[in-house]
Coordinates of C-alpha atoms in Angstrom, one line a residue:
X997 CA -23.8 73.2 21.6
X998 CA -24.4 69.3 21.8
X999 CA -23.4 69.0 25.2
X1000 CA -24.6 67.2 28.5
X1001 CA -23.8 67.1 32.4
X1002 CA -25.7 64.2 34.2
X1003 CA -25.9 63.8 38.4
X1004 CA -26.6 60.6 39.9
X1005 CA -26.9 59.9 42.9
X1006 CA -28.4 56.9 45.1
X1007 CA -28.0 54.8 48.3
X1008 CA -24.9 52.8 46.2
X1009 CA -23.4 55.0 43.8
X1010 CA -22.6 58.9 43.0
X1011 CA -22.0 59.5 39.5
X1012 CA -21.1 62.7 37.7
X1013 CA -20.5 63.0 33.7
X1014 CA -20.5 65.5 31.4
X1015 CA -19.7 65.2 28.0
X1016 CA -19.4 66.7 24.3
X1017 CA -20.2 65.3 21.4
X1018 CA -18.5 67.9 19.3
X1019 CA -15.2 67.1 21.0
X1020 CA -11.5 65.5 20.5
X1021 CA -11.7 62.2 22.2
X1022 CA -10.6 63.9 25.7
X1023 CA -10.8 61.3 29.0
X1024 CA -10.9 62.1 32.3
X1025 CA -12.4 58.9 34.0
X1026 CA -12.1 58.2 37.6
X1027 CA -14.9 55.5 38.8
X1028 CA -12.8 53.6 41.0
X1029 CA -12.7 50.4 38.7
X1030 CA -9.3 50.3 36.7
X1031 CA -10.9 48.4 33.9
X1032 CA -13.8 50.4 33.3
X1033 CA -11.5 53.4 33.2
X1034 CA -9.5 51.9 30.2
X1035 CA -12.9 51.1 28.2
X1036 CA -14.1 54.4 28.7
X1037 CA -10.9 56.4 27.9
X1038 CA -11.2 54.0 25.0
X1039 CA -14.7 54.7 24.0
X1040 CA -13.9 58.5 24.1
X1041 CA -11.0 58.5 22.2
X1042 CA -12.2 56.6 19.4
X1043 CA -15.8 58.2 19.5
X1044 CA -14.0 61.5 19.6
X1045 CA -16.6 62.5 22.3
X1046 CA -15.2 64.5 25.3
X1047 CA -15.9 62.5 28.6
X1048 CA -15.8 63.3 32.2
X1049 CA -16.5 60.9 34.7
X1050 CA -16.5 60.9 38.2
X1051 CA -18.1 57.9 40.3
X1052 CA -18.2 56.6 43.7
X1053 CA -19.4 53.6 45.1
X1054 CA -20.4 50.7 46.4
X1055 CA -16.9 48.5 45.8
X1056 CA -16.8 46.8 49.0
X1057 CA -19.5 45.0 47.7
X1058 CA -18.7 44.8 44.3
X1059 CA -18.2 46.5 40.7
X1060 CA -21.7 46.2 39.5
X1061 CA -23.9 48.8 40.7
X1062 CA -21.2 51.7 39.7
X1063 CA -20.7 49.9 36.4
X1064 CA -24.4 50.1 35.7
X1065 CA -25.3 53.4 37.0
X1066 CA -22.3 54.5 35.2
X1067 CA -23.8 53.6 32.0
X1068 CA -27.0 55.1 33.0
X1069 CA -25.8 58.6 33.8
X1070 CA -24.0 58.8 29.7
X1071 CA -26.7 57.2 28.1
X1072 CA -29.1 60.0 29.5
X1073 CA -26.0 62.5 29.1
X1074 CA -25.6 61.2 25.4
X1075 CA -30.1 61.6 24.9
X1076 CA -29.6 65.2 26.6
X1077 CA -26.8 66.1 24.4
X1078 CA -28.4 65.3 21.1
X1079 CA -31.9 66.9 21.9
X1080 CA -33.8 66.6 18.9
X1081 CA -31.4 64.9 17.0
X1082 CA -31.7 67.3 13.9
X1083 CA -29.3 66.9 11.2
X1084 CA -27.4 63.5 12.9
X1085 CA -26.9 60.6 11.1
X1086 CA -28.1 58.1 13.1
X1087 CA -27.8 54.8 11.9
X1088 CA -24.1 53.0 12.1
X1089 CA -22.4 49.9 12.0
X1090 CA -18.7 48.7 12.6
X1091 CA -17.0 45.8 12.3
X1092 CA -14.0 45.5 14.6
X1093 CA -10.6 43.5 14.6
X1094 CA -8.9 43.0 18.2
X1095 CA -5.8 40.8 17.4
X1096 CA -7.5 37.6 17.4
X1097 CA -11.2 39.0 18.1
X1098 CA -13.7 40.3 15.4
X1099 CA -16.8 42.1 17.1
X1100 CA -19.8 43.7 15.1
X1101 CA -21.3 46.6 16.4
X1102 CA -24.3 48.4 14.8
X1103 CA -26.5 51.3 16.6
X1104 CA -29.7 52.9 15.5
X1105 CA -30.1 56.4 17.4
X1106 CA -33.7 55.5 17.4
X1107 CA -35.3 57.0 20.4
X1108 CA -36.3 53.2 20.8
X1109 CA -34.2 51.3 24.0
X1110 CA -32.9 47.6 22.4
X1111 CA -29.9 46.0 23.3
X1112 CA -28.9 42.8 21.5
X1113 CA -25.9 41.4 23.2
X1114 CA -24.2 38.5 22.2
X1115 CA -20.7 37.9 23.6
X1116 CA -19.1 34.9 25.3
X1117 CA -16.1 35.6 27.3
X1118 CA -13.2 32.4 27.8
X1119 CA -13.2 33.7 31.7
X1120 CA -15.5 35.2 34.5
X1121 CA -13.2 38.0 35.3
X1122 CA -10.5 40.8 33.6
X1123 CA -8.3 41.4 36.1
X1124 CA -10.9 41.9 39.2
X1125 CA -13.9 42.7 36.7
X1126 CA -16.9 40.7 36.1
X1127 CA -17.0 39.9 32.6
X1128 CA -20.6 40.1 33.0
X1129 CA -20.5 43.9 33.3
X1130 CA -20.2 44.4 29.7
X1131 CA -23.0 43.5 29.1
X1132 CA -24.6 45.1 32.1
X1133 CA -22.9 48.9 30.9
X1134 CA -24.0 48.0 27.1
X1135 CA -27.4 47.7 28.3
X1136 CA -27.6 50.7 30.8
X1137 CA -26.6 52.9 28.4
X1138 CA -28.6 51.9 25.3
X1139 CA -31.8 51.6 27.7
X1140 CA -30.9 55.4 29.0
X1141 CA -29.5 57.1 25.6
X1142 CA -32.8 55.4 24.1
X1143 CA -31.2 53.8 21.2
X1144 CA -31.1 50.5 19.4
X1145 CA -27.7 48.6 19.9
X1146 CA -26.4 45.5 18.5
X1147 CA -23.2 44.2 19.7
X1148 CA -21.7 40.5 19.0
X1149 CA -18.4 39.1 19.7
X1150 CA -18.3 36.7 15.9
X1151 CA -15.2 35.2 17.9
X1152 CA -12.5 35.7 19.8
X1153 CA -10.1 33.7 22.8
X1154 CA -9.3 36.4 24.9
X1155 CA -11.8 38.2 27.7
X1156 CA -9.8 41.4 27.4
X1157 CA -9.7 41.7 23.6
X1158 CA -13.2 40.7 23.3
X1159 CA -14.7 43.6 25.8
X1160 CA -12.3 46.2 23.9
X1161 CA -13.0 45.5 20.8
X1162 CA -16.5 45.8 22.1
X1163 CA -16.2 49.0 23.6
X1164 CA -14.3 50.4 20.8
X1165 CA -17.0 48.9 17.9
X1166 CA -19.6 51.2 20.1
X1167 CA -17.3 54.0 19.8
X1168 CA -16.9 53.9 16.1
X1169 CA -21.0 53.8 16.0
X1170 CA -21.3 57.1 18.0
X1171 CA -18.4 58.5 16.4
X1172 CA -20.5 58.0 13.0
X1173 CA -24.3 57.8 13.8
X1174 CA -24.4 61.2 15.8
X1175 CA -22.4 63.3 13.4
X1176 CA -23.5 65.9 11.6
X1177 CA -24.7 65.1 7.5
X1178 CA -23.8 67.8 5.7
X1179 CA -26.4 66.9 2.9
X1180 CA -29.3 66.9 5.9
X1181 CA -27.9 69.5 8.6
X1182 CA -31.8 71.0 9.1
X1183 CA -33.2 67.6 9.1
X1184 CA -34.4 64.8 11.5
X1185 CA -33.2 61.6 9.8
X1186 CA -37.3 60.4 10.4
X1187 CA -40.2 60.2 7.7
X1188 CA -42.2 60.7 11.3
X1189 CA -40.4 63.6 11.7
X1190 CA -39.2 62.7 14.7
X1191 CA -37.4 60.5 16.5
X1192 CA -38.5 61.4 19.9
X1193 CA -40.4 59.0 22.1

């Protein structure tokens, strides 16, 4: 049963998400921040990894500290679900069209935290979200699932197309890297043996 329930809870945010790897893409976001909602429905549907998340916080202030401690709780969700990470995949890479966006997104479900993040977005807000947060989510959650993450806008004009096709390059990568191989369902894809830290 590769599946997780997180709790987070601090003087800024309370965050609850639970989540199955095994599942059909099923969304039930509520954090509050309209666009954050729409790139996480989009990174469970395409991922096909059941999400539930619940978050309240600090948005008097601004979007930031629920966007990142979002991102915390599933990354640590994501590391609790696949435990020893026997018989997984692991590696992936994605290349992803967005009308006139192309972003590359490759992940290595090392037990090692790296984000690489290069992205430049035309404007400084979507709507009444940061642009900067994408990166800020991106490197919550690979620095909490423990997992090298490379993700790169190669171009693209619009803010919005460039953080989906973000999102949804990250969802293709879990969608392939923590699946099953039938060839090595017993195995830890490791010549350690391990890919714990």
């Amino acid at each position: 049963m590769r599946r997780a329930e997180v709790k987070r809870e601090t003087g800024e945010t309370k965050i609850a998400v639970a989540l199955d790897l095994d599942g059909t893409g099923r969304a039930d976001i509520a954090t509050g921040i309209g666009f954050l909602d729409h790139m996480l429905t989009l990174l469970a549907r395409h991922s096909m990894v059941d999400f539930l998340v619940r978050a309240e916080g600090d948005l008097q202030v601004d979007d930031h500290h629920t966007t990142e401690d979002v991102g915390i709780a599933l990354g640590q969700a994501l590391r609790q679900a696949l435990g020893a990470k026997i018989g997984i995949r692991r590696y992936a890479d994605c290349l992803m069209p967005m009308d006139e966006t192309l972003a590359r997104v490759a992940l290595d479900i090392s037990g090692r935290a790296f984000l690489v993040f290069k992205a430049e977005f035309p404007s400084e807000k979507i709507g009444t979200f940061d642009t900067e947060l994408v990166r800020e989510f991106f490197q919550a959650f690979a620095a909490n699932a423990q997992v090298t993450l490379h993700a790169e806008a190669l171009y693209g004009s619009n803010s919005h197309h460039i953080a989906e096709a973000l999102f949804k390059g990250l969802a293709r990568v879990l969608r392939h890297a923590t699946e099953i191989d039938a060839r090595a369902k017993d195995a830890v894809p490791s010549t350690k043996g391990t890919l714990s830290v």
